[in-house]
Amino acid sequence: MSDTAKLQIGDKSYEFPLVRGTENEVAINIKTLRTVTNGVITIDPGFKNTGSCESAVTFLDGEKGVLRYRGYSIEELAEKADFLEVAYALIFGDLPTKEQLDKFHTDIKSKSVVDDDIKKIVDAFPKTAHPMGVLSSLTSALTAFNPTSVNVESTEDMYNSVVKIMGKFPVLVAWTMRKKQGLPLNYGSKSLGYVENVLKMMFEQPNEDYVVNPIIKNALDKLLILHGDHEQNCSTSTVRIVGSSHAGLFASLSAGISALWGPLHGGANQAVLEMLEAIKADGGDTKKYMAKAKDKNDPFRLMGFGHRVYKNFDPRAKIIKAAADDVLNDLGVNDPILDIARGLEQEALNDPYFVERKLYPNVDFYSGIIYRAMGIPVEMFTVMFALGRLPGWIAQWKEMRLGKEPIGRPRQIYIGENERPFVEIENR
Ligand code: SDX
């Protein structure tokens, strides 16, 4: 393959350099396009064919169903690592030594208290508030109590911001859930591991000691790892573009949480459970819902199916599906919803509509079944996605700022009115 791409516009031809990544992905570098063509731009709704950046954080191959964080395969990480190790690798580039991991955890614990005035903000929300709206607000509110923005040129300042948000975010996650449940806002214990502490903060009852169930701890570890990062998805692109204006890390993360909330993105895990519950309430008639999903006149989509990049099985869905069996068996939970999900999957995998469009189960299809078995309320599912995605968002924000990337500001093709004179109101 030559190192350039040729473009012909009218009787003029142009050449643009090709960019090749370490996994042999190829892009056309068009950063001079508008200048050399005197104003011609590209347009690509949803950026289906457009790269926003070069990144070393995550590699995924949608056709082959491959996903690696910093070169480590998601299968090995899910099997052999814990969430904090993976968070460290995503943010700092390599899996940590034991000393590095211990220091990372110690430093996180030292920054895991949030200003008590945050409780006043939590109290101000109605119990009916959706947890993703609460979490996004509380994350943004952190800027009020931590006003100095990150000096990314300072390794120490960047590190301190990382451990600060890694320490405070799980507290906000737990308080978001406990607010809805009318439970006191608590802290965990520095004696516990990162994920154990999340569970204690979420589930501890005020009148009894909380004992971590290792099955639940291992399941949550795995789920958080599987949600760790996913290259330039909608919410990560949001974190990067908000951060490109040099808005602070916490403000950028708050924007990412709002993007993740959408049912086409992270909100799908909640939508999947609601869909499966509706099918169950409707007598388990999966065929009716398959027909709705294929009906162009029906806005219903098979939630948890399809993906912008994966045109094969989402490797995370495979791991989560296997884990769902184990976790429910280990917990002695018999959830008929799991059978409905399996039935729906089998029907879709054999249906021409889904096969032709390469629509396979994605990360959200089975994750909610495990969350529910763990006792997590359905409205908290996307909050758990955000907890897992936090290190990925941090890693991508850090890469963007250290890479001194320009402010994100796409162009457009105007299709509105041509120039016209102002008309006085009495003459309109
Ligand atoms: C996540 O990007 C990431 O990496 C995201 C994520 C991450 O880790 O960050 O992986 C997490 O967001 C996973 C996706 C969760 N969302 C859902 O499960 C919602 C249901 N899925 C769809 O809405 C859809 O598949 C998307 C949004 C995920 C992807 O949409 P695209 O790439 O824009 O594809 P499209 O909407 O253009 O669909 C192509 C065709 C269309 O039919 P035609 O017009 O060609 O006839 O497939 C159809 C769509 O109607 N289609 C579906 C479908 N998904 C796509 N039809 C029925 N049910 C579906 N779920």
Short mmCIF file of C-alpha atoms in Angstrom, two decimals, residues 32-379:
data_model
loop_
_atom_site.label_atom_id
_atom_site.label_comp_id
_atom_site.label_asym_id
_atom_site.label_seq_id
_atom_site.Cartn_x
_atom_site.Cartn_y
_atom_site.Cartn_z
CA THR A 32 -4.51 20.19 5.44
CA LEU A 33 -7.63 19.30 3.40
CA ARG A 34 -9.62 22.53 3.86
CA THR A 35 -6.59 24.70 3.20
CA VAL A 36 -5.26 23.00 0.06
CA THR A 37 -8.75 22.54 -1.47
CA ASN A 38 -9.81 26.09 -0.60
CA GLY A 39 -12.62 25.10 1.76
CA VAL A 40 -13.64 21.49 1.05
CA ILE A 41 -14.24 19.44 4.21
CA THR A 42 -15.41 15.88 4.94
CA ILE A 43 -18.71 15.03 6.64
CA ASP A 44 -19.40 11.80 8.53
CA PRO A 45 -22.53 11.77 10.80
CA GLY A 46 -21.78 9.80 13.98
CA PHE A 47 -18.09 9.71 12.99
CA LYS A 48 -18.53 6.13 11.74
CA ASN A 49 -15.50 6.49 9.46
CA THR A 50 -13.60 9.25 11.24
CA GLY A 51 -10.79 8.96 13.76
CA SER A 52 -10.57 11.73 16.34
CA CYS A 53 -7.09 10.96 17.64
CA GLU A 54 -4.17 8.56 17.85
CA SER A 55 -4.32 6.70 21.16
CA ALA A 56 -2.19 4.12 22.98
CA VAL A 57 -4.76 3.21 25.64
CA THR A 58 -7.10 0.62 24.08
CA PHE A 59 -7.11 -1.41 20.89
CA LEU A 60 -10.20 -3.13 19.59
CA ASP A 61 -10.87 -5.02 16.40
CA GLY A 62 -14.62 -5.08 15.77
CA GLU A 63 -14.48 -7.67 13.03
CA LYS A 64 -12.42 -10.14 15.10
CA GLY A 65 -13.95 -9.30 18.50
CA VAL A 66 -10.57 -8.34 19.98
CA LEU A 67 -10.21 -5.95 22.94
CA ARG A 68 -6.91 -5.05 24.68
CA TYR A 69 -6.08 -2.43 27.31
CA ARG A 70 -2.46 -1.24 26.92
CA GLY A 71 -1.79 -4.44 24.93
CA TYR A 72 -3.15 -6.81 27.59
CA SER A 73 -6.09 -8.94 26.34
CA ILE A 74 -9.43 -8.40 28.06
CA GLU A 75 -9.68 -12.17 28.57
CA GLU A 76 -6.43 -12.32 30.55
CA LEU A 77 -7.19 -9.17 32.52
CA ALA A 78 -10.68 -10.40 33.46
CA GLU A 79 -9.26 -13.76 34.51
CA LYS A 80 -6.03 -12.81 36.25
CA ALA A 81 -6.11 -9.16 37.37
CA ASP A 82 -8.16 -7.11 39.78
CA PHE A 83 -9.84 -3.83 38.97
CA LEU A 84 -7.28 -1.58 40.66
CA GLU A 85 -4.42 -3.23 38.75
CA VAL A 86 -6.28 -2.70 35.49
CA ALA A 87 -7.09 0.91 36.43
CA TYR A 88 -3.38 1.51 37.07
CA ALA A 89 -2.43 -0.04 33.70
CA LEU A 90 -5.02 2.03 31.84
CA ILE A 91 -3.95 5.29 33.50
CA PHE A 92 -0.16 4.85 33.71
CA GLY A 93 0.50 2.48 30.79
CA ASP A 94 1.70 -0.78 32.35
CA LEU A 95 0.48 -3.31 34.91
CA PRO A 96 1.90 -2.17 38.28
CA THR A 97 4.48 -3.90 40.43
CA LYS A 98 3.20 -4.89 43.89
CA GLU A 99 4.89 -1.83 45.38
CA GLN A 100 3.34 0.50 42.79
CA LEU A 101 -0.12 -1.03 43.33
CA ASP A 102 0.14 -0.85 47.13
CA LYS A 103 1.19 2.81 46.94
CA PHE A 104 -1.60 3.57 44.44
CA HIS A 105 -4.19 2.05 46.78
CA THR A 106 -2.72 3.77 49.86
CA ASP A 107 -2.76 7.12 48.09
CA ILE A 108 -6.33 6.55 46.87
CA LYS A 109 -7.48 5.73 50.40
CA SER A 110 -5.79 8.89 51.68
CA LYS A 111 -7.96 10.97 49.33
CA SER A 112 -11.23 9.08 49.68
CA VAL A 113 -13.03 11.45 52.05
CA VAL A 114 -15.33 13.95 50.37
CA ASP A 115 -16.29 17.33 51.86
CA ASP A 116 -19.23 16.81 54.22
CA ASP A 117 -21.07 19.65 52.49
CA ILE A 118 -21.51 17.29 49.52
CA LYS A 119 -24.09 15.55 51.74
CA LYS A 120 -26.17 18.71 51.62
CA ILE A 121 -26.20 18.45 47.82
CA VAL A 122 -27.18 14.77 48.02
CA ASP A 123 -29.95 15.65 50.48
CA ALA A 124 -31.33 18.24 48.06
CA PHE A 125 -32.17 15.57 45.45
CA PRO A 126 -35.57 13.87 45.55
CA LYS A 127 -35.41 10.08 46.04
CA THR A 128 -36.94 9.80 42.58
CA ALA A 129 -33.92 11.42 40.92
CA HIS A 130 -32.16 9.09 38.47
CA PRO A 131 -28.78 8.09 39.92
CA MET A 132 -26.91 9.06 36.74
CA GLY A 133 -28.19 12.64 37.06
CA VAL A 134 -27.17 12.67 40.72
CA LEU A 135 -23.73 11.21 39.99
CA SER A 136 -23.02 13.66 37.18
CA SER A 137 -24.02 16.57 39.45
CA LEU A 138 -21.97 15.34 42.41
CA THR A 139 -18.92 14.80 40.18
CA SER A 140 -19.22 18.31 38.86
CA ALA A 141 -19.73 19.56 42.43
CA LEU A 142 -16.32 18.14 43.34
CA THR A 143 -14.83 21.06 41.39
CA ALA A 144 -16.34 23.40 44.00
CA PHE A 145 -14.41 21.65 46.76
CA ASN A 146 -11.31 21.01 44.67
CA PRO A 147 -11.11 24.26 42.68
CA THR A 148 -7.53 24.10 41.44
CA SER A 149 -7.50 22.50 38.00
CA VAL A 150 -4.90 19.89 37.14
CA ASN A 151 -1.45 21.14 36.14
CA VAL A 152 -0.89 18.34 33.61
CA GLU A 153 2.72 19.45 33.18
CA SER A 154 3.32 18.34 36.77
CA THR A 155 3.54 14.55 37.13
CA GLU A 156 2.84 14.91 40.84
CA ASP A 157 -0.21 17.15 40.30
CA MET A 158 -1.59 14.78 37.65
CA TYR A 159 -1.03 11.78 39.95
CA ASN A 160 -2.72 13.53 42.87
CA SER A 161 -5.77 14.33 40.73
CA VAL A 162 -5.97 10.70 39.62
CA VAL A 163 -5.89 9.28 43.15
CA LYS A 164 -8.30 11.97 44.33
CA ILE A 165 -11.02 11.06 41.84
CA MET A 166 -10.33 7.32 42.16
CA GLY A 167 -10.87 7.74 45.91
CA LYS A 168 -13.90 10.03 45.90
CA PHE A 169 -15.89 8.63 42.97
CA PRO A 170 -16.82 5.33 44.70
CA VAL A 171 -18.12 7.36 47.65
CA LEU A 172 -20.35 9.37 45.30
CA VAL A 173 -21.51 6.12 43.68
CA ALA A 174 -22.44 4.61 47.06
CA TRP A 175 -24.12 7.80 48.31
CA THR A 176 -26.11 8.01 45.05
CA MET A 177 -27.56 4.56 45.70
CA ARG A 178 -28.09 5.05 49.44
CA LYS A 179 -29.92 8.33 48.85
CA LYS A 180 -32.58 6.47 46.86
CA GLN A 181 -32.81 3.81 49.56
CA GLY A 182 -33.06 6.28 52.43
CA LEU A 183 -29.90 4.87 54.01
CA PRO A 184 -27.33 6.97 55.90
CA LEU A 185 -24.41 8.23 53.83
CA ASN A 186 -21.36 6.34 55.04
CA TYR A 187 -17.73 5.57 54.38
CA GLY A 188 -16.21 2.17 54.01
CA SER A 189 -13.05 1.06 55.69
CA LYS A 190 -9.39 1.62 54.82
CA SER A 191 -8.77 -1.97 55.87
CA LEU A 192 -10.61 -3.25 52.78
CA GLY A 193 -9.56 -3.64 49.16
CA TYR A 194 -10.86 -1.16 46.59
CA VAL A 195 -13.80 -3.23 45.33
CA GLU A 196 -14.62 -4.69 48.77
CA ASN A 197 -14.82 -1.14 50.04
CA VAL A 198 -17.20 -0.16 47.25
CA LEU A 199 -19.49 -3.04 48.24
CA LYS A 200 -19.33 -2.11 51.94
CA MET A 201 -20.18 1.53 51.19
CA MET A 202 -23.05 0.50 48.92
CA PHE A 203 -24.62 -2.28 50.99
CA GLU A 204 -23.69 -1.74 54.65
CA GLN A 205 -26.78 -1.56 56.86
CA PRO A 206 -26.55 0.86 59.83
CA ASN A 207 -27.36 -1.84 62.35
CA GLU A 208 -25.11 -4.70 61.29
CA ASP A 209 -21.51 -5.34 60.23
CA TYR A 210 -21.12 -5.84 56.50
CA VAL A 211 -19.34 -9.03 55.46
CA VAL A 212 -18.01 -9.05 51.89
CA ASN A 213 -19.22 -12.06 49.88
CA PRO A 214 -16.21 -13.15 47.80
CA ILE A 215 -18.49 -14.31 44.97
CA ILE A 216 -20.00 -10.85 44.68
CA LYS A 217 -16.61 -9.19 45.09
CA ASN A 218 -15.08 -11.27 42.30
CA ALA A 219 -18.08 -10.69 40.04
CA LEU A 220 -17.92 -6.92 40.56
CA ASP A 221 -14.13 -6.91 40.03
CA LYS A 222 -14.64 -8.67 36.70
CA LEU A 223 -17.52 -6.41 35.60
CA LEU A 224 -15.58 -3.24 36.43
CA ILE A 225 -12.55 -4.54 34.50
CA LEU A 226 -14.72 -5.33 31.48
CA HIS A 227 -16.09 -1.77 31.49
CA GLY A 228 -12.65 -0.18 32.02
CA ASP A 229 -12.19 1.45 28.62
CA HIS A 230 -13.37 1.13 25.07
CA GLU A 231 -11.39 3.55 22.87
CA GLN A 232 -13.35 6.47 21.41
CA ASN A 233 -16.93 5.59 22.42
CA CYS A 234 -19.50 8.34 22.90
CA SER A 235 -18.78 9.12 26.56
CA THR A 236 -14.99 8.89 26.21
CA SER A 237 -15.09 11.18 23.17
CA THR A 238 -17.15 13.56 25.32
CA VAL A 239 -14.55 13.50 28.10
CA ARG A 240 -11.81 14.19 25.56
CA ILE A 241 -13.57 17.01 23.76
CA VAL A 242 -14.68 18.74 26.97
CA GLY A 243 -11.12 18.39 28.31
CA SER A 244 -9.70 19.76 25.04
CA SER A 245 -11.03 23.20 26.04
CA HIS A 246 -8.83 22.79 29.16
CA ALA A 247 -11.91 22.36 31.35
CA GLY A 248 -10.92 20.47 34.50
CA LEU A 249 -10.78 16.67 34.90
CA PHE A 250 -13.84 16.51 37.21
CA ALA A 251 -15.90 18.73 34.86
CA SER A 252 -14.88 16.55 31.89
CA LEU A 253 -15.82 13.37 33.77
CA SER A 254 -19.19 14.86 34.71
CA ALA A 255 -19.89 15.45 31.02
CA GLY A 256 -18.85 11.88 30.22
CA ILE A 257 -21.30 10.54 32.83
CA SER A 258 -24.12 12.44 31.13
CA ALA A 259 -23.17 11.01 27.73
CA LEU A 260 -23.02 7.48 29.16
CA TRP A 261 -26.55 7.87 30.57
CA GLY A 262 -28.18 7.61 27.14
CA PRO A 263 -30.01 4.30 26.42
CA LEU A 264 -28.07 3.88 23.17
CA HIS A 265 -24.86 3.86 25.23
CA GLY A 266 -24.31 2.93 28.87
CA GLY A 267 -27.97 3.35 29.72
CA ALA A 268 -28.60 0.20 27.66
CA ASN A 269 -27.84 -2.10 30.62
CA GLN A 270 -30.85 -0.67 32.46
CA ALA A 271 -32.94 -0.73 29.27
CA VAL A 272 -32.06 -4.42 28.72
CA LEU A 273 -33.44 -5.43 32.13
CA GLU A 274 -36.57 -3.33 31.60
CA MET A 275 -37.02 -4.97 28.18
CA LEU A 276 -36.53 -8.48 29.60
CA GLU A 277 -38.97 -7.72 32.42
CA ALA A 278 -41.53 -6.48 29.85
CA ILE A 279 -41.11 -9.69 27.85
CA LYS A 280 -41.51 -11.76 31.01
CA ALA A 281 -44.63 -9.80 31.99
CA ASP A 282 -45.92 -10.36 28.46
CA GLY A 283 -45.75 -14.13 28.96
CA GLY A 284 -42.19 -14.51 27.66
CA ASP A 285 -43.27 -13.90 24.07
CA THR A 286 -39.81 -13.20 22.62
CA LYS A 287 -41.07 -13.55 19.05
CA LYS A 288 -43.33 -10.50 19.50
CA TYR A 289 -40.37 -8.40 20.63
CA MET A 290 -38.14 -9.71 17.86
CA ALA A 291 -40.80 -8.60 15.37
CA LYS A 292 -40.97 -5.17 17.03
CA ALA A 293 -37.17 -4.85 16.83
CA LYS A 294 -37.26 -5.54 13.09
CA ASP A 295 -40.24 -3.30 12.38
CA LYS A 296 -38.97 -0.03 10.91
CA ASN A 297 -42.17 1.67 12.03
CA ASP A 298 -41.60 0.60 15.61
CA PRO A 299 -38.98 2.61 17.57
CA PHE A 300 -38.34 -0.47 19.75
CA ARG A 301 -34.79 -1.83 19.53
CA LEU A 302 -33.46 -5.05 21.00
CA MET A 303 -31.50 -3.40 23.78
CA GLY A 304 -28.11 -4.95 24.47
CA PHE A 305 -27.77 -5.94 20.82
CA GLY A 306 -25.69 -4.30 18.13
CA HIS A 307 -22.57 -2.19 18.33
CA ARG A 308 -20.95 0.58 16.30
CA VAL A 309 -17.64 -1.27 16.17
CA TYR A 310 -18.20 -4.95 16.98
CA LYS A 311 -19.57 -6.76 13.95
CA ASN A 312 -18.92 -10.00 15.78
CA PHE A 313 -19.47 -11.07 19.37
CA ASP A 314 -18.48 -8.35 21.85
CA PRO A 315 -15.70 -10.21 23.73
CA ARG A 316 -16.94 -8.67 26.97
CA ALA A 317 -20.43 -10.11 26.41
CA LYS A 318 -18.95 -13.61 26.10
CA ILE A 319 -17.14 -13.25 29.43
CA ILE A 320 -20.14 -11.70 31.19
CA LYS A 321 -22.52 -14.37 29.85
CA ALA A 322 -20.29 -17.11 31.28
CA ALA A 323 -19.95 -15.20 34.56
CA ALA A 324 -23.74 -14.80 34.81
CA ASP A 325 -24.15 -18.56 34.95
CA ASP A 326 -21.45 -18.93 37.62
CA VAL A 327 -22.56 -16.01 39.78
CA LEU A 328 -26.25 -16.94 39.79
CA ASN A 329 -25.42 -20.59 40.53
CA ASP A 330 -22.96 -19.63 43.29
CA LEU A 331 -25.49 -17.25 44.81
CA GLY A 332 -28.27 -19.79 44.43
CA VAL A 333 -30.27 -17.28 42.40
CA ASN A 334 -32.68 -18.68 39.86
CA ASP A 335 -33.64 -15.73 37.68
CA PRO A 336 -36.08 -16.56 34.85
CA ILE A 337 -34.89 -13.39 33.16
CA LEU A 338 -31.62 -15.19 32.34
CA ASP A 339 -33.52 -17.87 30.42
CA ILE A 340 -35.46 -15.20 28.52
CA ALA A 341 -32.16 -13.47 27.65
CA ARG A 342 -30.64 -16.71 26.42
CA GLY A 343 -33.76 -17.45 24.33
CA LEU A 344 -33.71 -14.00 22.81
CA GLU A 345 -30.02 -14.33 22.00
CA GLN A 346 -30.51 -17.65 20.26
CA GLU A 347 -33.43 -16.29 18.22
CA ALA A 348 -31.49 -13.17 17.19
CA LEU A 349 -28.36 -15.13 16.27
CA ASN A 350 -30.47 -17.20 13.88
CA ASP A 351 -32.58 -14.38 12.46
CA PRO A 352 -31.58 -13.00 9.02
CA TYR A 353 -32.35 -9.40 10.07
CA PHE A 354 -29.78 -9.57 12.87
CA VAL A 355 -27.33 -11.78 11.01
CA GLU A 356 -27.28 -9.52 7.91
CA ARG A 357 -26.71 -6.46 10.09
CA LYS A 358 -24.13 -8.27 12.24
CA LEU A 359 -26.03 -7.50 15.43
CA TYR A 360 -24.64 -9.49 18.35
CA PRO A 361 -25.07 -9.19 22.12
CA ASN A 362 -22.93 -6.36 23.50
CA VAL A 363 -21.49 -5.66 26.93
CA ASP A 364 -24.87 -4.49 28.22
CA PHE A 365 -26.92 -7.56 27.35
CA TYR A 366 -26.01 -9.78 30.30
CA SER A 367 -24.36 -7.39 32.77
CA GLY A 368 -27.63 -6.28 34.35
CA ILE A 369 -28.56 -9.87 35.17
CA ILE A 370 -25.45 -10.11 37.34
CA TYR A 371 -25.94 -6.69 38.89
CA ARG A 372 -29.48 -7.66 39.86
CA ALA A 373 -28.34 -10.96 41.34
CA MET A 374 -25.86 -8.92 43.41
CA GLY A 375 -28.72 -6.83 44.79
CA ILE A 376 -27.97 -3.68 42.80
CA PRO A 377 -31.13 -1.75 41.83
CA VAL A 378 -31.75 -1.48 38.06
CA GLU A 379 -31.46 2.32 38.07
#
